[in-house]
Each structure stands twice: as C-alpha cells, then as structure tokens.
JSON list of C-alpha atoms in Angstrom, two decimals:
[
{"chain": "A", "resi": 298, "resn": "MET", "atom": "CA", "xyz": [15.81, -27.73, -4.38]},
{"chain": "A", "resi": 299, "resn": "ALA", "atom": "CA", "xyz": [12.12, -28.01, -3.48]},
{"chain": "A", "resi": 300, "resn": "GLY", "atom": "CA", "xyz": [10.46, -25.13, -1.70]},
{"chain": "A", "resi": 301, "resn": "THR", "atom": "CA", "xyz": [13.01, -22.42, -2.50]},
{"chain": "A", "resi": 302, "resn": "GLU", "atom": "CA", "xyz": [10.34, -20.29, -4.17]},
{"chain": "A", "resi": 303, "resn": "ALA", "atom": "CA", "xyz": [8.75, -19.44, -0.81]},
{"chain": "A", "resi": 304, "resn": "THR", "atom": "CA", "xyz": [12.00, -18.28, 0.75]},
{"chain": "A", "resi": 305, "resn": "ASP", "atom": "CA", "xyz": [12.69, -16.02, -2.24]},
{"chain": "A", "resi": 306, "resn": "SER", "atom": "CA", "xyz": [9.30, -14.36, -1.89]},
{"chain": "A", "resi": 307, "resn": "LEU", "atom": "CA", "xyz": [9.26, -10.65, -1.14]},
{"chain": "A", "resi": 308, "resn": "GLU", "atom": "CA", "xyz": [5.69, -10.86, 0.16]},
{"chain": "A", "resi": 309, "resn": "GLY", "atom": "CA", "xyz": [5.23, -8.53, 3.14]},
{"chain": "A", "resi": 310, "resn": "GLN", "atom": "CA", "xyz": [8.23, -6.37, 2.15]},
{"chain": "A", "resi": 311, "resn": "PHE", "atom": "CA", "xyz": [8.50, -2.78, 1.01]},
{"chain": "A", "resi": 312, "resn": "LEU", "atom": "CA", "xyz": [9.61, -1.98, -2.52]},
{"chain": "A", "resi": 313, "resn": "ILE", "atom": "CA", "xyz": [11.27, 1.43, -2.54]},
{"chain": "A", "resi": 314, "resn": "ALA", "atom": "CA", "xyz": [11.62, 3.19, -5.89]},
{"chain": "A", "resi": 315, "resn": "MET", "atom": "CA", "xyz": [15.16, 4.21, -6.79]},
{"chain": "A", "resi": 316, "resn": "PRO", "atom": "CA", "xyz": [15.71, 7.77, -8.08]},
{"chain": "A", "resi": 317, "resn": "SER", "atom": "CA", "xyz": [16.37, 6.20, -11.50]},
{"chain": "A", "resi": 318, "resn": "MET", "atom": "CA", "xyz": [12.80, 4.79, -11.66]},
{"chain": "A", "resi": 319, "resn": "ALA", "atom": "CA", "xyz": [11.84, 5.17, -15.33]},
{"chain": "A", "resi": 320, "resn": "ASP", "atom": "CA", "xyz": [8.08, 4.86, -14.77]},
{"chain": "A", "resi": 321, "resn": "SER", "atom": "CA", "xyz": [6.84, 8.27, -13.54]},
{"chain": "A", "resi": 322, "resn": "ARG", "atom": "CA", "xyz": [3.78, 6.62, -11.94]},
{"chain": "A", "resi": 323, "resn": "PHE", "atom": "CA", "xyz": [6.11, 5.05, -9.38]},
{"chain": "A", "resi": 324, "resn": "GLU", "atom": "CA", "xyz": [8.55, 7.93, -8.85]},
{"chain": "A", "resi": 325, "resn": "HIS", "atom": "CA", "xyz": [9.55, 8.09, -5.14]},
{"chain": "A", "resi": 326, "resn": "SER", "atom": "CA", "xyz": [6.98, 5.43, -4.32]},
{"chain": "A", "resi": 327, "resn": "VAL", "atom": "CA", "xyz": [6.91, 2.91, -1.51]},
{"chain": "A", "resi": 328, "resn": "ILE", "atom": "CA", "xyz": [4.95, -0.24, -2.28]},
{"chain": "A", "resi": 329, "resn": "TYR", "atom": "CA", "xyz": [3.83, -2.88, 0.18]},
{"chain": "A", "resi": 330, "resn": "LEU", "atom": "CA", "xyz": [4.03, -6.28, -1.56]},
{"chain": "A", "resi": 331, "resn": "CYS", "atom": "CA", "xyz": [0.86, -8.24, -0.82]},
{"chain": "A", "resi": 332, "resn": "SER", "atom": "CA", "xyz": [1.86, -11.26, -2.90]},
{"chain": "A", "resi": 333, "resn": "HIS", "atom": "CA", "xyz": [4.96, -12.44, -4.74]},
{"chain": "A", "resi": 334, "resn": "SER", "atom": "CA", "xyz": [5.51, -15.84, -6.32]},
{"chain": "A", "resi": 335, "resn": "ASP", "atom": "CA", "xyz": [6.57, -17.39, -9.60]},
{"chain": "A", "resi": 336, "resn": "GLN", "atom": "CA", "xyz": [3.10, -16.35, -10.83]},
{"chain": "A", "resi": 337, "resn": "GLY", "atom": "CA", "xyz": [3.98, -12.64, -10.51]},
{"chain": "A", "resi": 338, "resn": "ALA", "atom": "CA", "xyz": [3.56, -9.98, -7.86]},
{"chain": "A", "resi": 339, "resn": "MET", "atom": "CA", "xyz": [0.91, -7.59, -6.55]},
{"chain": "A", "resi": 340, "resn": "GLY", "atom": "CA", "xyz": [1.38, -4.62, -4.23]},
{"chain": "A", "resi": 341, "resn": "LEU", "atom": "CA", "xyz": [-0.11, -1.35, -3.05]},
{"chain": "A", "resi": 342, "resn": "VAL", "atom": "CA", "xyz": [1.56, 2.05, -3.23]},
{"chain": "A", "resi": 343, "resn": "VAL", "atom": "CA", "xyz": [1.39, 3.39, 0.32]},
{"chain": "A", "resi": 344, "resn": "ASN", "atom": "CA", "xyz": [2.65, 6.95, -0.16]},
{"chain": "A", "resi": 345, "resn": "GLN", "atom": "CA", "xyz": [0.53, 8.42, -2.96]},
{"chain": "A", "resi": 346, "resn": "VAL", "atom": "CA", "xyz": [-2.75, 10.02, -1.91]},
{"chain": "A", "resi": 347, "resn": "ALA", "atom": "CA", "xyz": [-5.81, 10.57, -4.08]},
{"chain": "A", "resi": 348, "resn": "ARG", "atom": "CA", "xyz": [-6.14, 14.28, -3.31]},
{"chain": "A", "resi": 349, "resn": "HIS", "atom": "CA", "xyz": [-9.48, 14.61, -5.13]},
{"chain": "A", "resi": 350, "resn": "LEU", "atom": "CA", "xyz": [-11.29, 12.11, -2.92]},
{"chain": "A", "resi": 351, "resn": "SER", "atom": "CA", "xyz": [-11.77, 11.81, 0.84]},
{"chain": "A", "resi": 352, "resn": "LEU", "atom": "CA", "xyz": [-12.74, 8.57, 2.54]},
{"chain": "A", "resi": 353, "resn": "GLU", "atom": "CA", "xyz": [-15.95, 10.20, 3.69]},
{"chain": "A", "resi": 354, "resn": "GLU", "atom": "CA", "xyz": [-16.86, 11.08, 0.07]},
{"chain": "A", "resi": 355, "resn": "LEU", "atom": "CA", "xyz": [-16.03, 7.55, -1.04]},
{"chain": "A", "resi": 356, "resn": "LEU", "atom": "CA", "xyz": [-18.22, 6.04, 1.69]},
{"chain": "A", "resi": 357, "resn": "VAL", "atom": "CA", "xyz": [-21.11, 8.27, 0.55]},
{"chain": "A", "resi": 358, "resn": "GLN", "atom": "CA", "xyz": [-20.58, 7.24, -3.10]},
{"chain": "A", "resi": 359, "resn": "LEU", "atom": "CA", "xyz": [-20.69, 3.58, -2.06]},
{"chain": "A", "resi": 360, "resn": "ASP", "atom": "CA", "xyz": [-23.93, 4.15, -0.09]},
{"chain": "A", "resi": 361, "resn": "ILE", "atom": "CA", "xyz": [-22.20, 3.15, 3.14]},
{"chain": "A", "resi": 362, "resn": "LEU", "atom": "CA", "xyz": [-22.80, 6.62, 4.59]},
{"chain": "A", "resi": 363, "resn": "ASN", "atom": "CA", "xyz": [-25.65, 9.07, 4.31]},
{"chain": "A", "resi": 364, "resn": "ASP", "atom": "CA", "xyz": [-25.82, 12.60, 5.73]},
{"chain": "A", "resi": 365, "resn": "ASP", "atom": "CA", "xyz": [-26.91, 11.36, 9.18]},
{"chain": "A", "resi": 366, "resn": "SER", "atom": "CA", "xyz": [-24.29, 8.63, 9.54]},
{"chain": "A", "resi": 367, "resn": "ALA", "atom": "CA", "xyz": [-21.55, 10.93, 8.19]},
{"chain": "A", "resi": 368, "resn": "ILE", "atom": "CA", "xyz": [-21.99, 13.10, 11.28]},
{"chain": "A", "resi": 369, "resn": "ARG", "atom": "CA", "xyz": [-21.24, 10.06, 13.48]},
{"chain": "A", "resi": 370, "resn": "LEU", "atom": "CA", "xyz": [-18.21, 8.94, 11.46]},
{"chain": "A", "resi": 371, "resn": "PRO", "atom": "CA", "xyz": [-15.29, 8.24, 13.86]},
{"chain": "A", "resi": 372, "resn": "GLU", "atom": "CA", "xyz": [-12.65, 10.98, 13.76]},
{"chain": "A", "resi": 373, "resn": "SER", "atom": "CA", "xyz": [-9.89, 8.45, 13.02]},
{"chain": "A", "resi": 374, "resn": "VAL", "atom": "CA", "xyz": [-11.78, 7.34, 9.90]},
{"chain": "A", "resi": 375, "resn": "ARG", "atom": "CA", "xyz": [-12.63, 10.91, 8.88]},
{"chain": "A", "resi": 376, "resn": "GLU", "atom": "CA", "xyz": [-8.89, 11.69, 8.85]},
{"chain": "A", "resi": 377, "resn": "MET", "atom": "CA", "xyz": [-7.91, 8.63, 6.76]},
{"chain": "A", "resi": 378, "resn": "ASN", "atom": "CA", "xyz": [-6.49, 9.27, 3.31]},
{"chain": "A", "resi": 379, "resn": "VAL", "atom": "CA", "xyz": [-7.55, 7.40, 0.21]},
{"chain": "A", "resi": 380, "resn": "HIS", "atom": "CA", "xyz": [-4.35, 6.20, -1.46]},
{"chain": "A", "resi": 381, "resn": "LYS", "atom": "CA", "xyz": [-3.62, 5.62, -5.13]},
{"chain": "A", "resi": 382, "resn": "GLY", "atom": "CA", "xyz": [-2.61, 1.98, -4.79]},
{"chain": "A", "resi": 383, "resn": "GLY", "atom": "CA", "xyz": [-1.41, 1.63, -8.36]},
{"chain": "A", "resi": 384, "resn": "PRO", "atom": "CA", "xyz": [-2.44, 1.92, -12.00]},
{"chain": "A", "resi": 385, "resn": "VAL", "atom": "CA", "xyz": [-4.30, -1.43, -12.28]},
{"chain": "A", "resi": 386, "resn": "GLU", "atom": "CA", "xyz": [-8.08, -1.61, -11.59]},
{"chain": "A", "resi": 387, "resn": "VAL", "atom": "CA", "xyz": [-8.17, 1.90, -10.10]},
{"chain": "A", "resi": 388, "resn": "GLU", "atom": "CA", "xyz": [-11.88, 1.57, -9.27]},
{"chain": "A", "resi": 389, "resn": "ARG", "atom": "CA", "xyz": [-11.20, -1.40, -6.97]},
{"chain": "A", "resi": 390, "resn": "GLY", "atom": "CA", "xyz": [-10.56, -0.83, -3.26]},
{"chain": "A", "resi": 391, "resn": "PHE", "atom": "CA", "xyz": [-8.10, -2.62, -0.98]},
{"chain": "A", "resi": 392, "resn": "VAL", "atom": "CA", "xyz": [-7.60, -2.17, 2.75]},
{"chain": "A", "resi": 393, "resn": "LEU", "atom": "CA", "xyz": [-4.29, -3.05, 4.39]},
{"chain": "A", "resi": 394, "resn": "HIS", "atom": "CA", "xyz": [-4.91, -3.38, 8.10]},
{"chain": "A", "resi": 395, "resn": "SER", "atom": "CA", "xyz": [-3.80, -4.73, 11.45]},
{"chain": "A", "resi": 396, "resn": "ASP", "atom": "CA", "xyz": [-4.73, -8.31, 12.32]},
{"chain": "A", "resi": 397, "resn": "ASP", "atom": "CA", "xyz": [-7.20, -7.35, 15.05]},
{"chain": "A", "resi": 398, "resn": "PHE", "atom": "CA", "xyz": [-9.96, -7.46, 12.40]},
{"chain": "A", "resi": 399, "resn": "MET", "atom": "CA", "xyz": [-10.74, -10.48, 10.22]},
{"chain": "A", "resi": 400, "resn": "LEU", "atom": "CA", "xyz": [-13.55, -11.36, 7.85]},
{"chain": "A", "resi": 401, "resn": "ASN", "atom": "CA", "xyz": [-14.00, -15.08, 7.15]},
{"chain": "A", "resi": 402, "resn": "GLN", "atom": "CA", "xyz": [-13.30, -15.95, 3.52]},
{"chain": "A", "resi": 403, "resn": "SER", "atom": "CA", "xyz": [-12.32, -12.32, 2.77]},
{"chain": "A", "resi": 404, "resn": "THR", "atom": "CA", "xyz": [-9.25, -11.37, 4.82]},
{"chain": "A", "resi": 405, "resn": "LEU", "atom": "CA", "xyz": [-5.82, -12.48, 3.64]},
{"chain": "A", "resi": 406, "resn": "THR", "atom": "CA", "xyz": [-3.10, -12.60, 6.30]},
{"chain": "A", "resi": 407, "resn": "ILE", "atom": "CA", "xyz": [0.13, -11.42, 4.65]},
{"chain": "A", "resi": 408, "resn": "ASP", "atom": "CA", "xyz": [2.98, -11.06, 7.14]},
{"chain": "A", "resi": 409, "resn": "ASN", "atom": "CA", "xyz": [3.96, -9.60, 10.50]},
{"chain": "A", "resi": 410, "resn": "GLY", "atom": "CA", "xyz": [0.42, -8.84, 11.67]},
{"chain": "A", "resi": 411, "resn": "ILE", "atom": "CA", "xyz": [-0.63, -7.16, 8.41]},
{"chain": "A", "resi": 412, "resn": "CYS", "atom": "CA", "xyz": [-3.72, -8.27, 6.51]},
{"chain": "A", "resi": 413, "resn": "LEU", "atom": "CA", "xyz": [-5.51, -7.38, 3.28]},
{"chain": "A", "resi": 414, "resn": "THR", "atom": "CA", "xyz": [-9.27, -7.20, 2.84]},
{"chain": "A", "resi": 415, "resn": "ALA", "atom": "CA", "xyz": [-10.95, -6.09, -0.39]},
{"chain": "A", "resi": 416, "resn": "THR", "atom": "CA", "xyz": [-14.67, -6.11, 0.44]},
{"chain": "A", "resi": 417, "resn": "LEU", "atom": "CA", "xyz": [-17.20, -3.43, 1.32]},
{"chain": "A", "resi": 418, "resn": "GLU", "atom": "CA", "xyz": [-17.74, -5.08, 4.72]},
{"chain": "A", "resi": 419, "resn": "ILE", "atom": "CA", "xyz": [-14.45, -3.69, 6.07]},
{"chain": "A", "resi": 420, "resn": "LEU", "atom": "CA", "xyz": [-15.45, -0.18, 4.95]},
{"chain": "A", "resi": 421, "resn": "ARG", "atom": "CA", "xyz": [-18.81, -0.58, 6.71]},
{"chain": "A", "resi": 422, "resn": "ALA", "atom": "CA", "xyz": [-17.00, -1.73, 9.86]},
{"chain": "A", "resi": 423, "resn": "LEU", "atom": "CA", "xyz": [-14.62, 1.26, 9.71]},
{"chain": "A", "resi": 424, "resn": "ALA", "atom": "CA", "xyz": [-17.55, 3.65, 9.25]},
{"chain": "A", "resi": 425, "resn": "GLN", "atom": "CA", "xyz": [-19.19, 2.21, 12.37]},
{"chain": "A", "resi": 426, "resn": "GLY", "atom": "CA", "xyz": [-16.01, 2.40, 14.43]},
{"chain": "A", "resi": 427, "resn": "ALA", "atom": "CA", "xyz": [-15.77, -1.41, 14.54]},
{"chain": "A", "resi": 428, "resn": "GLY", "atom": "CA", "xyz": [-12.92, -1.92, 12.07]},
{"chain": "A", "resi": 429, "resn": "PRO", "atom": "CA", "xyz": [-9.23, -2.61, 12.64]},
{"chain": "A", "resi": 430, "resn": "ALA", "atom": "CA", "xyz": [-7.14, -0.36, 14.87]},
{"chain": "A", "resi": 431, "resn": "GLN", "atom": "CA", "xyz": [-4.85, 0.45, 11.95]},
{"chain": "A", "resi": 432, "resn": "ALA", "atom": "CA", "xyz": [-5.94, 0.64, 8.33]},
{"chain": "A", "resi": 433, "resn": "MET", "atom": "CA", "xyz": [-4.93, 2.10, 4.99]},
{"chain": "A", "resi": 434, "resn": "LEU", "atom": "CA", "xyz": [-7.31, 2.23, 2.03]},
{"chain": "A", "resi": 435, "resn": "ALA", "atom": "CA", "xyz": [-6.02, 2.15, -1.55]},
{"chain": "A", "resi": 436, "resn": "LEU", "atom": "CA", "xyz": [-7.78, 2.30, -4.90]},
{"chain": "A", "resi": 437, "resn": "GLY", "atom": "CA", "xyz": [-6.03, 0.23, -7.57]},
{"chain": "A", "resi": 438, "resn": "TYR", "atom": "CA", "xyz": [-2.86, -1.80, -7.30]},
{"chain": "A", "resi": 439, "resn": "ALA", "atom": "CA", "xyz": [0.52, -2.40, -8.89]},
{"chain": "A", "resi": 440, "resn": "GLY", "atom": "CA", "xyz": [1.02, -5.72, -10.64]},
{"chain": "A", "resi": 441, "resn": "TRP", "atom": "CA", "xyz": [3.92, -7.55, -12.24]},
{"chain": "A", "resi": 442, "resn": "ALA", "atom": "CA", "xyz": [3.97, -10.52, -14.62]},
{"chain": "A", "resi": 443, "resn": "PRO", "atom": "CA", "xyz": [6.14, -13.54, -13.74]},
{"chain": "A", "resi": 444, "resn": "GLY", "atom": "CA", "xyz": [9.80, -12.49, -13.57]},
{"chain": "A", "resi": 445, "resn": "GLN", "atom": "CA", "xyz": [9.05, -8.80, -14.26]},
{"chain": "A", "resi": 446, "resn": "LEU", "atom": "CA", "xyz": [9.61, -7.54, -10.72]},
{"chain": "A", "resi": 447, "resn": "GLU", "atom": "CA", "xyz": [12.83, -9.53, -10.36]},
{"chain": "A", "resi": 448, "resn": "ASN", "atom": "CA", "xyz": [14.12, -7.92, -13.58]},
{"chain": "A", "resi": 449, "resn": "GLU", "atom": "CA", "xyz": [13.19, -4.42, -12.34]},
{"chain": "A", "resi": 450, "resn": "ILE", "atom": "CA", "xyz": [15.02, -5.04, -9.05]},
{"chain": "A", "resi": 451, "resn": "GLN", "atom": "CA", "xyz": [18.07, -6.36, -10.88]},
{"chain": "A", "resi": 452, "resn": "SER", "atom": "CA", "xyz": [18.02, -3.24, -13.11]},
{"chain": "A", "resi": 453, "resn": "ASN", "atom": "CA", "xyz": [18.22, -1.02, -10.00]},
{"chain": "A", "resi": 454, "resn": "GLY", "atom": "CA", "xyz": [14.60, 0.11, -10.25]},
{"chain": "A", "resi": 455, "resn": "TRP", "atom": "CA", "xyz": [13.72, -0.92, -6.70]},
{"chain": "A", "resi": 456, "resn": "LEU", "atom": "CA", "xyz": [15.26, -1.55, -3.30]},
{"chain": "A", "resi": 457, "resn": "THR", "atom": "CA", "xyz": [13.57, -3.95, -0.89]},
{"chain": "A", "resi": 458, "resn": "ALA", "atom": "CA", "xyz": [13.23, -3.50, 2.86]},
{"chain": "A", "resi": 459, "resn": "PRO", "atom": "CA", "xyz": [11.33, -5.13, 5.71]},
{"chain": "A", "resi": 460, "resn": "ALA", "atom": "CA", "xyz": [7.92, -3.48, 5.95]},
{"chain": "A", "resi": 461, "resn": "ASP", "atom": "CA", "xyz": [7.63, -1.22, 8.98]},
{"chain": "A", "resi": 462, "resn": "PRO", "atom": "CA", "xyz": [3.99, -0.98, 10.18]},
{"chain": "A", "resi": 463, "resn": "GLU", "atom": "CA", "xyz": [4.72, 2.53, 11.56]},
{"chain": "A", "resi": 464, "resn": "ILE", "atom": "CA", "xyz": [5.64, 3.73, 8.07]},
{"chain": "A", "resi": 465, "resn": "LEU", "atom": "CA", "xyz": [2.88, 1.71, 6.43]},
{"chain": "A", "resi": 466, "resn": "PHE", "atom": "CA", "xyz": [0.00, 3.06, 8.53]},
{"chain": "A", "resi": 467, "resn": "ASP", "atom": "CA", "xyz": [1.36, 6.55, 9.24]},
{"chain": "A", "resi": 468, "resn": "ARG", "atom": "CA", "xyz": [-0.68, 9.36, 7.70]},
{"chain": "A", "resi": 469, "resn": "ASP", "atom": "CA", "xyz": [2.44, 11.42, 6.93]},
{"chain": "A", "resi": 470, "resn": "PHE", "atom": "CA", "xyz": [2.61, 10.00, 3.40]},
{"chain": "A", "resi": 471, "resn": "GLU", "atom": "CA", "xyz": [5.05, 12.62, 2.12]},
{"chain": "A", "resi": 472, "resn": "SER", "atom": "CA", "xyz": [7.92, 11.37, 4.32]},
{"chain": "A", "resi": 473, "resn": "LYS", "atom": "CA", "xyz": [7.39, 7.61, 3.76]},
{"chain": "A", "resi": 474, "resn": "TRP", "atom": "CA", "xyz": [9.94, 7.30, 0.91]},
{"chain": "A", "resi": 475, "resn": "HIS", "atom": "CA", "xyz": [12.69, 8.99, 2.93]},
{"chain": "A", "resi": 476, "resn": "ARG", "atom": "CA", "xyz": [11.83, 7.00, 6.06]},
{"chain": "A", "resi": 477, "resn": "ALA", "atom": "CA", "xyz": [11.73, 3.68, 4.17]},
{"chain": "A", "resi": 478, "resn": "LEU", "atom": "CA", "xyz": [15.18, 4.40, 2.73]},
{"chain": "A", "resi": 479, "resn": "GLY", "atom": "CA", "xyz": [16.33, 5.48, 6.19]},
{"chain": "A", "resi": 480, "resn": "SER", "atom": "CA", "xyz": [15.21, 2.10, 7.57]},
{"chain": "A", "resi": 481, "resn": "LEU", "atom": "CA", "xyz": [17.96, 0.62, 5.36]},
{"chain": "A", "resi": 482, "resn": "GLY", "atom": "CA", "xyz": [20.49, 3.20, 6.57]},
{"chain": "A", "resi": 483, "resn": "ILE", "atom": "CA", "xyz": [20.39, 5.00, 3.21]},
{"chain": "A", "resi": 484, "resn": "ASP", "atom": "CA", "xyz": [20.44, 8.77, 2.80]},
{"chain": "A", "resi": 485, "resn": "PRO", "atom": "CA", "xyz": [18.44, 9.58, -0.38]},
{"chain": "A", "resi": 486, "resn": "ALA", "atom": "CA", "xyz": [20.98, 12.29, -1.24]},
{"chain": "A", "resi": 487, "resn": "MET", "atom": "CA", "xyz": [23.63, 9.56, -1.55]},
{"chain": "A", "resi": 488, "resn": "LEU", "atom": "CA", "xyz": [21.73, 7.60, -4.20]},
{"chain": "A", "resi": 489, "resn": "PHE", "atom": "CA", "xyz": [22.84, 8.06, -7.78]},
{"chain": "A", "resi": 490, "resn": "SER", "atom": "CA", "xyz": [20.37, 7.73, -10.61]},
{"chain": "A", "resi": 491, "resn": "ASP", "atom": "CA", "xyz": [22.98, 6.15, -12.92]},
{"chain": "A", "resi": 492, "resn": "PRO", "atom": "CA", "xyz": [22.85, 2.35, -12.56]},
{"chain": "A", "resi": 493, "resn": "GLY", "atom": "CA", "xyz": [26.12, 0.47, -12.48]},
{"chain": "A", "resi": 494, "resn": "HIS", "atom": "CA", "xyz": [28.35, 3.28, -11.25]},
{"chain": "A", "resi": 495, "resn": "ALA", "atom": "CA", "xyz": [29.97, 3.14, -7.84]}
]
C-alpha cells in the first residue's frame, strides 16, 4: 500500500531505553526522534548532560560571547544545560526548540510545535535573548541505519511514547527517564530486564 512508510514513522516520538539496554551509552536514556524513515533514524538524547561544559563556556569557545557580553547573558540561557545528544559527531551542535523561532533554510519543523536548528545563528539569538522560548542544546546525535532501530525495538531495547514537551524541555534531566515511562503508565520497578518473559 502506498504511503504506509509515513504512518509507521516514529518521528517526533520519545524512545525510552529499557533496563535491558545492552549499549551502556544509552542506559536509562530518553531520545527525541528527529527523523525516522526507511533511510534510517536520527535522534537526540535529552536526559544526559555534558557536566564538563556549560552553555556559557561553549558560547565563549565559539566566539559568540566575550567577557562583556557574558555579563549580559539572559539568566534562562545561563541556566541551560549542554546535553550529550549521542555518540555520533559529538562536536556538532543541535538545538531542539519551540516553534516561536524559525530560521529560513535552517530550521526543520518536526512535530507538535517542536523544531530542530543546527546553526550558530540560533546560539547567537539565544545569547542575545532573542531565541525561542524553549530550547535544548545537544552535542552529537544518535543514528541508526535502515531497519536497525526497528530491530532494536523488536528486541525490547526501546519503548516508544508520544513526546511530551514538558519532559523534553525541562531542566530536571535526572527524572526524565522515570517521567517518560510514567507517561505510558509504567512503573520502572515493574520492568524486567529479561526479554520474552511475562
């Protein structure tokens, strides 16, 4: 049947790692899927923070801020975490954000009012207090070859859930895994790490 690929897409959904997740890089992770098609999938881990780097330090490294402009950095931006978006291209930055900010030719609308921009312009806008109302910055991403993600889901590596913007943009990253599972009505204590056993 033509067009079924689009309806099977998990784009704009959360992937929630099962306790049996074999890859330690994704243990207890919540991933927002930015794209998913028969060409593969790409997403950003939204609950792992790069503890060694603040957004302010990153903006200085990128020459977006200097000592004078750092003093005027909006408090909401100063408090933003830099997330570890995944193990692929860890030097590359991605911003998931609300749809009240768009850059022509650069912003990709994903789903449910959530957009992705991967240019320095959005970081400049955030530094000046002119960026989106809600934003989450990640370095690197998670990627899957065609069919790979589907196989991992079938092997009980991941659960999928509708993406909740409150969980996505919340700065309490340590509770995101529990809250994402809770959005499905699942108590993490009830999950077994042994696949195939009821």
